[in-house]
Coordinates of N, CA and C in Angstrom, one line a residue:
M1 N -13.6 174.0 316.3 CA -13.6 173.7 314.8 C -12.1 173.8 314.4
A2 N -11.6 172.8 313.7 CA -10.2 172.8 313.2 C -10.1 173.5 311.9
F3 N -8.8 173.7 311.5 CA -8.5 174.4 310.2 C -9.3 173.8 309.0
A4 N -9.3 172.5 308.9 CA -10.0 171.9 307.8 C -11.5 172.3 307.7
D5 N -12.2 172.4 308.8 CA -13.6 172.8 308.8 C -13.7 174.3 308.6
R6 N -12.8 175.1 309.1 CA -12.9 176.5 308.9 C -12.6 176.9 307.5
L7 N -11.6 176.3 306.9 CA -11.3 176.5 305.5 C -12.4 176.2 304.6
K8 N -13.0 175.0 304.8 CA -14.1 174.5 303.9 C -15.3 175.5 304.1
S9 N -15.6 175.8 305.3 CA -16.7 176.7 305.6 C -16.5 178.1 305.0
L10 N -15.4 178.7 305.1 CA -15.1 180.0 304.5 C -15.2 179.9 303.0
R11 N -14.6 178.9 302.4 CA -14.6 178.7 301.0 C -16.0 178.6 300.4
K12 N -16.8 177.8 301.1 CA -18.2 177.6 300.6 C -19.0 178.9 300.8
E13 N -18.8 179.6 302.0 CA -19.5 180.9 302.2 C -19.2 181.9 301.1
S14 N -17.9 181.9 300.6 CA -17.5 182.8 299.6 C -18.0 182.3 298.2
G15 N -18.6 181.1 298.1 CA -19.1 180.6 296.8 C -18.0 180.2 295.9
L16 N -16.9 179.8 296.4 CA -15.8 179.4 295.5 C -15.7 177.8 295.5
T17 N -15.3 177.3 294.4 CA -14.9 175.9 294.4 C -13.5 175.7 294.8
Q18 N -13.1 174.5 295.1 CA -11.7 174.3 295.5 C -10.7 174.8 294.4
D19 N -11.1 174.6 293.2 CA -10.3 175.0 292.0 C -10.2 176.5 292.0
E20 N -11.3 177.2 292.1 CA -11.3 178.7 292.1 C -10.5 179.3 293.2
F21 N -10.7 178.7 294.4 CA -9.9 179.1 295.6 C -8.4 178.9 295.4
S22 N -8.1 177.8 294.8 CA -6.7 177.5 294.5 C -6.1 178.5 293.5
K23 N -6.8 178.8 292.5 CA -6.3 179.8 291.5 C -6.2 181.2 292.1
Q24 N -7.1 181.6 292.9 CA -7.1 183.0 293.5 C -6.1 183.1 294.6
T25 N -5.7 182.1 295.3 CA -4.7 182.2 296.4 C -3.3 181.7 296.0
G26 N -3.2 180.9 294.9 CA -2.0 180.4 294.6 C -1.6 179.1 295.4
I27 N -2.5 178.6 296.1 CA -2.3 177.4 296.9 C -2.8 176.2 296.0
G28 N -1.9 175.2 295.9 CA -2.2 174.1 295.0 C -3.6 173.4 295.2
R29 N -4.2 173.0 294.1 CA -5.6 172.4 294.2 C -5.6 171.2 295.1
S30 N -4.6 170.3 294.9 CA -4.5 169.1 295.7 C -4.3 169.4 297.2
A31 N -3.5 170.4 297.4 CA -3.2 170.8 298.8 C -4.5 171.3 299.5
V32 N -5.3 172.1 298.7 CA -6.6 172.6 299.3 C -7.5 171.4 299.7
G33 N -7.6 170.4 298.8 CA -8.4 169.2 299.1 C -7.9 168.5 300.3
M34 N -6.6 168.4 300.5 CA -6.0 167.7 301.6 C -6.2 168.5 302.9
Y35 N -6.1 169.8 302.8 CA -6.4 170.7 304.0 C -7.8 170.5 304.5
E36 N -8.7 170.5 303.5 CA -10.1 170.4 303.8 C -10.5 169.0 304.3
A37 N -9.8 168.0 303.9 CA -10.1 166.7 304.4 C -9.4 166.4 305.7
G38 N -8.6 167.3 306.2 CA -7.8 167.2 307.4 C -6.7 166.2 307.3
K39 N -6.2 166.0 306.1 CA -5.1 165.0 305.9 C -3.7 165.8 305.9
R40 N -3.8 167.1 305.9 CA -2.5 167.9 305.8 C -2.8 169.1 306.6
A41 N -1.7 169.6 307.3 CA -1.8 170.8 308.1 C -1.0 171.9 307.3
P42 N -1.5 173.1 307.3 CA -0.8 174.2 306.5 C 0.4 174.7 307.2
N43 N 1.4 175.1 306.4 CA 2.6 175.8 307.0 C 2.2 177.2 307.3
Y44 N 3.1 177.9 308.0 CA 2.7 179.3 308.4 C 2.4 180.2 307.2
E45 N 3.2 180.1 306.1 CA 2.9 180.9 304.9 C 1.5 180.7 304.4
T46 N 1.1 179.4 304.3 CA -0.2 179.1 303.7 C -1.3 179.6 304.7
L47 N -1.1 179.4 306.0 CA -2.0 179.8 307.0 C -2.2 181.3 306.9
S48 N -1.1 182.1 306.7 CA -1.2 183.5 306.6 C -1.9 183.9 305.3
K49 N -1.6 183.2 304.2 CA -2.2 183.5 303.0 C -3.8 183.4 303.0
V50 N -4.2 182.3 303.7 CA -5.7 182.0 303.8 C -6.3 183.1 304.7
A51 N -5.6 183.5 305.8 CA -6.1 184.5 306.7 C -6.3 185.8 306.0
R52 N -5.3 186.2 305.2 CA -5.4 187.5 304.5 C -6.5 187.4 303.4
F53 N -6.6 186.3 302.8 CA -7.6 186.2 301.7 C -9.0 186.4 302.3
Y54 N -9.3 185.8 303.4 CA -10.6 185.8 304.0 C -10.7 186.9 305.1
H55 N -9.7 187.7 305.3 CA -9.7 188.8 306.3 C -10.1 188.2 307.7
V56 N -9.5 187.1 308.1 CA -9.7 186.5 309.4 C -8.3 186.4 310.1
S57 N -8.4 186.1 311.4 CA -7.1 185.9 312.1 C -6.7 184.4 311.9
T58 N -5.4 184.2 312.1 CA -4.9 182.8 312.0 C -5.4 182.0 313.2
D59 N -5.6 182.7 314.3 CA -6.2 182.0 315.5 C -7.6 181.5 315.2
Y60 N -8.4 182.3 314.4 CA -9.7 181.8 314.0 C -9.6 180.6 313.1
L61 N -8.6 180.6 312.2 CA -8.5 179.5 311.3 C -8.0 178.2 312.0
L62 N -7.2 178.4 313.0 CA -6.8 177.2 313.8 C -7.7 176.8 314.9
G63 N -8.9 177.5 315.0 CA -9.9 177.1 316.0 C -9.6 177.6 317.4
R64 N -8.6 178.5 317.6 CA -8.3 179.0 318.9 C -9.3 180.0 319.4
T65 N -10.1 180.6 318.5 CA -11.1 181.6 318.8 C -12.3 181.4 317.8
D66 N -13.4 181.8 318.3 CA -14.6 181.7 317.4 C -14.9 183.1 316.8
T67 N -14.1 184.1 317.1 CA -14.2 185.4 316.5 C -13.3 185.5 315.3
P68 N -13.9 185.7 314.1 CA -13.0 185.7 312.9 C -11.9 186.7 312.9
A69 N -12.2 187.9 313.4 CA -11.1 189.0 313.5 C -11.8 190.2 314.1
E70 N -10.9 191.0 314.7 CA -11.3 192.3 315.2 C -11.5 193.2 314.0
P71 N -12.6 193.8 313.8 CA -12.8 194.6 312.6 C -12.0 195.9 312.8
P72 N -10.9 196.1 312.1 CA -10.2 197.4 312.2 C -11.0 198.5 311.6
A73 N -10.7 199.7 312.0 CA -11.4 200.9 311.5 C -11.3 201.0 310.0
H74 N -10.2 200.6 309.4 CA -10.0 200.8 307.9 C -10.7 199.7 307.1
K75 N -11.3 198.7 307.8 CA -11.9 197.6 307.1 C -13.4 197.9 306.7
T76 N -13.9 199.1 306.9 CA -15.2 199.4 306.5 C -15.4 199.3 305.0
E77 N -16.5 198.8 304.5 CA -16.7 198.7 303.1 C -16.7 200.1 302.5
P78 N -16.1 200.3 301.3 CA -16.0 201.6 300.7 C -17.4 202.2 300.5
S79 N -18.4 201.5 300.3 CA -19.7 202.1 300.1 C -20.3 202.7 301.3
A80 N -19.7 202.3 302.5 CA -20.2 202.9 303.7 C -19.4 204.1 304.2
R81 N -18.4 204.4 303.4 CA -17.5 205.5 303.8 C -18.1 206.8 303.4
K82 N -17.8 207.9 304.2 CA -18.1 209.2 303.8 C -17.1 209.8 302.9
P83 N -17.4 210.8 302.1 CA -16.4 211.3 301.1 C -15.0 211.7 301.8
H84 N -15.1 212.3 303.0 CA -13.8 212.7 303.6 C -13.0 211.5 304.1
D85 N -13.6 210.4 304.3 CA -12.9 209.2 304.8 C -12.0 208.7 303.7
V86 N -12.3 208.7 302.4 CA -11.5 208.3 301.3 C -10.3 209.2 301.3
Q87 N -10.4 210.5 301.3 CA -9.3 211.4 301.3 C -8.4 211.2 302.5
Q88 N -9.0 210.9 303.7 CA -8.3 210.7 304.9 C -7.4 209.4 304.8
Q89 N -8.0 208.4 304.2 CA -7.2 207.2 304.0 C -6.1 207.3 303.0
L90 N -6.3 208.1 302.0 CA -5.2 208.3 301.0 C -4.1 209.1 301.7
R91 N -4.5 210.1 302.5 CA -3.5 210.9 303.2 C -2.7 210.1 304.2
S92 N -3.4 209.1 304.8 CA -2.7 208.2 305.7 C -1.7 207.4 305.0
L93 N -2.1 206.9 303.8 CA -1.1 206.1 303.0 C 0.1 207.0 302.6
L94 N -0.2 208.2 302.2 CA 0.9 209.1 301.9 C 1.8 209.4 303.0
A95 N 1.3 209.5 304.2 CA 2.1 209.7 305.4 C 3.0 208.5 305.7
D96 N 2.5 207.3 305.5 CA 3.3 206.1 305.6 C 4.4 206.0 304.6
L97 N 4.2 206.6 303.4 CA 5.2 206.6 302.4 C 6.2 207.7 302.4
A98 N 6.0 208.7 303.3 CA 6.9 209.8 303.4 C 8.3 209.4 303.6
P99 N 9.3 210.0 302.9 CA 10.7 209.6 303.0 C 11.2 209.7 304.5
D100 N 10.8 210.6 305.3 CA 11.2 210.7 306.6 C 10.5 209.8 307.6
N101 N 9.6 209.0 307.2 CA 8.8 208.2 308.0 C 9.6 206.9 308.3
A102 N 9.8 206.5 309.5 CA 10.5 205.3 309.9 C 9.7 204.0 309.7
C103 N 8.4 204.2 309.3 CA 7.6 203.0 309.1 C 8.1 202.2 307.9
S104 N 8.1 200.9 308.1 CA 8.5 200.0 307.0 C 7.3 199.7 306.1
V105 N 7.3 200.1 304.9 CA 6.3 199.7 303.9 C 6.8 198.6 303.1
C106 N 6.0 197.5 303.0 CA 6.4 196.3 302.3 C 5.6 196.0 301.1
N107 N 6.2 195.3 300.2 CA 5.5 194.7 299.1 C 5.5 193.2 299.3
G108 N 4.5 192.7 300.0 CA 4.5 191.3 300.5 C 5.4 191.2 301.7
H109 N 6.6 190.6 301.6 CA 7.4 190.5 302.7 C 8.7 191.3 302.6
E110 N 8.9 191.9 301.4 CA 10.1 192.7 301.2 C 9.9 194.2 301.3
P111 N 10.8 194.9 302.1 CA 10.6 196.4 302.2 C 10.8 197.0 300.8
L112 N 10.1 198.1 300.6 CA 10.1 198.8 299.3 C 11.5 199.6 299.3
D113 N 12.1 199.6 298.1 CA 13.3 200.4 297.9 C 12.8 201.9 297.8
D114 N 13.7 202.8 297.9 CA 13.4 204.2 297.9 C 12.8 204.7 296.6
V115 N 13.2 204.2 295.5 CA 12.7 204.6 294.2 C 11.2 204.1 294.1
T116 N 10.9 202.9 294.4 CA 9.5 202.4 294.3 C 8.6 203.1 295.3
R117 N 9.1 203.4 296.5 CA 8.4 204.1 297.5 C 8.0 205.5 297.1
D118 N 9.0 206.2 296.5 CA 8.8 207.5 296.0 C 7.8 207.5 294.8
F119 N 7.9 206.5 293.9 CA 7.0 206.4 292.8 C 5.6 206.2 293.3
L120 N 5.4 205.3 294.3 CA 4.1 205.1 294.8 C 3.5 206.3 295.5
R121 N 4.4 207.0 296.3 CA 3.9 208.2 297.0 C 3.5 209.3 296.0
R122 N 4.2 209.5 294.9 CA 3.9 210.5 293.9 C 2.6 210.1 293.2
S123 N 2.4 208.8 292.9 CA 1.2 208.3 292.3 C 0.0 208.6 293.1
L124 N 0.1 208.3 294.4 CA -1.0 208.6 295.3 C -1.3 210.1 295.4
E125 N -0.3 210.9 295.4 CA -0.5 212.3 295.5 C -1.3 212.8 294.3
N126 N -0.9 212.3 293.1 CA -1.6 212.6 291.9 C -3.0 212.1 291.9
I127 N -3.3 211.0 292.4 CA -4.6 210.4 292.5 C -5.5 211.3 293.4
L128 N -5.0 211.7 294.5 CA -5.7 212.6 295.4 C -5.9 213.9 294.8
L129 N -4.9 214.5 294.2 CA -5.1 215.8 293.5 C -6.1 215.8 292.4
T130 N -6.0 214.7 291.6 CA -7.0 214.6 290.5 C -8.4 214.4 291.0
A131 N -8.6 213.6 292.0 CA -9.9 213.5 292.6 C -10.5 214.8 293.2
Q132 N -9.6 215.6 293.8 CA -10.0 216.9 294.4 C -10.4 217.8 293.3
Q133 N -9.6 217.8 292.2 CA -9.8 218.8 291.1 C -11.1 218.4 290.4
L134 N -11.4 217.1 290.2 CA -12.7 216.7 289.6 C -13.8 217.1 290.4
A135 N -13.7 217.0 291.7 CA -14.8 217.3 292.6 C -15.0 218.8 292.6
K136 N -14.0 219.6 292.5 CA -14.1 221.1 292.4 C -14.7 221.5 291.1
S137 N -14.3 220.8 290.0 CA -14.8 221.2 288.7 C -16.3 221.0 288.6
Q138 N -16.9 220.2 289.4 CA -18.3 220.0 289.4 C -19.0 220.8 290.5
A139 N -19.1 222.1 290.3 CA -19.6 222.9 291.3 C -21.0 222.5 291.7
I140 N -21.8 222.0 290.8 CA -23.1 221.4 291.0 C -22.9 219.9 290.8
S141 N -23.1 219.2 291.9 CA -23.0 217.8 291.8 C -24.0 217.2 290.9
H142 N -23.6 216.3 290.0 CA -24.5 215.6 289.1 C -25.0 214.3 289.6
A143 N -24.6 214.0 290.9 CA -25.0 212.8 291.5 C -26.5 212.9 291.9
K144 N -27.2 211.8 291.8 CA -28.6 211.7 292.2 C -28.6 211.5 293.7
P145 N -29.7 211.8 294.4 CA -29.7 211.6 295.8 C -29.3 210.2 296.2
G146 N -28.4 210.1 297.2 CA -28.0 208.8 297.6 C -26.7 208.3 296.8
E147 N -26.3 209.0 295.8 CA -25.1 208.6 295.0 C -23.9 209.4 295.5
D148 N -22.8 209.0 295.2 CA -21.5 209.7 295.6 C -21.1 210.6 294.6
D149 N -20.3 211.6 295.0 CA -19.7 212.6 294.0 C -18.5 211.9 293.3
T150 N -18.0 212.6 292.3 CA -16.9 212.0 291.5 C -15.7 211.6 292.3
A151 N -15.3 212.5 293.2 CA -14.1 212.2 294.0 C -14.3 211.0 294.8
T152 N -15.4 210.8 295.4 CA -15.7 209.7 296.3 C -15.8 208.4 295.4
R153 N -16.4 208.5 294.2 CA -16.4 207.3 293.4 C -15.0 206.8 293.0
I154 N -14.2 207.8 292.6 CA -12.8 207.5 292.3 C -12.1 206.9 293.5
G155 N -12.2 207.5 294.6 CA -11.6 207.0 295.8 C -12.0 205.6 296.1
K156 N -13.3 205.3 296.0 CA -13.8 203.9 296.3 C -13.3 202.9 295.3
K157 N -13.1 203.3 294.0 CA -12.5 202.4 293.1 C -11.1 202.1 293.4
I158 N -10.4 203.1 293.9 CA -9.0 202.9 294.3 C -8.9 202.0 295.5
L159 N -9.7 202.2 296.5 CA -9.7 201.5 297.7 C -10.3 200.1 297.5
A160 N -11.1 199.9 296.5 CA -11.7 198.6 296.3 C -10.9 197.7 295.4
A161 N -9.8 198.3 294.9 CA -9.0 197.6 293.9 C -8.4 196.3 294.5
T162 N -8.1 196.3 295.7 CA -7.6 195.1 296.4 C -8.2 195.0 297.8
P163 N -8.2 193.8 298.3 CA -8.7 193.6 299.7 C -8.1 194.5 300.7
A164 N -8.9 195.0 301.6 CA -8.5 195.8 302.7 C -7.7 197.0 302.3
A165 N -8.0 197.5 301.1 CA -7.4 198.7 300.6 C -5.9 198.6 300.5
Q166 N -5.4 197.5 300.3 CA -4.0 197.3 300.2 C -3.6 197.4 298.7
I167 N -2.7 198.3 298.4 CA -2.4 198.6 297.0 C -1.2 197.7 296.7
S168 N -1.3 196.9 295.6 CA -0.2 196.0 295.2 C 0.8 196.8 294.4
I169 N 2.0 196.9 294.9 CA 3.1 197.7 294.3 C 3.4 197.1 292.9
S170 N 3.4 195.7 292.9 CA 3.7 195.1 291.6 C 2.7 195.4 290.5
Q171 N 1.4 195.5 290.9 CA 0.3 195.8 290.0 C 0.6 197.2 289.4
I172 N 0.9 198.2 290.3 CA 1.1 199.6 289.9 C 2.3 199.6 288.9
I173 N 3.4 199.0 289.3 CA 4.6 199.0 288.5 C 4.4 198.3 287.2
S174 N 3.7 197.1 287.2 CA 3.4 196.4 286.0 C 2.5 197.2 285.0
A175 N 1.5 197.9 285.6 CA 0.6 198.8 284.8 C 1.4 199.9 284.2
D176 N 2.3 200.5 285.0 CA 3.2 201.6 284.5 C 4.1 201.1 283.4
N177 N 4.7 199.9 283.6 CA 5.6 199.4 282.6 C 4.8 199.1 281.3
N178 N 3.6 198.6 281.4 CA 2.8 198.3 280.2 C 2.4 199.6 279.4
N179 N 2.2 200.7 280.2 CA 1.8 202.0 279.6 C 3.0 202.8 279.1
H180 N 4.2 202.6 279.8 CA 5.4 203.3 279.4 C 6.6 202.3 279.4
P181 N 6.7 201.5 278.3 CA 7.8 200.5 278.3 C 9.1 201.2 278.3
R182 N 10.1 200.6 279.0 CA 11.4 201.1 279.0 C 12.1 200.8 277.7
K183 N 13.0 201.8 277.3 CA 13.7 201.6 276.0 C 15.1 201.2 276.2

């Protein structure tokens, strides 16, 4: 199955029109139509964008494999996570953002500068602390059987904010700038 067929199949499975897919990915509407008709091949950037959007490998999109992607451990749906998994994932993100960590954390393709990295790290620390305090303040859980406690619900909302639990630095900074405009 070629890229044209895979793209069309994935788009239809997700219930999106070509126009909706175009708007959500930033790929031009006419380009989407030409890709699906097999009249145009995507460049690497477009191929990567589609792969990230549908959580599949580029090899799958190109028809090199019939396996969409190896499901990484962190790709579990938030609703299937246990409460400690949310905290563990936030702690993992914090470790990646530690100043002494050699890991390169990026916003898209550009590495984060130290100020943004520190801002994001402190924001995540506050989120984790707030979730823990809310959970502790509810000595008796108000959740019905089968429901999650407050900390887990907050964690799930954080992790569900973007695909694959990837937090958009620009969204955080934009939201912060909207709430606290610079003078």
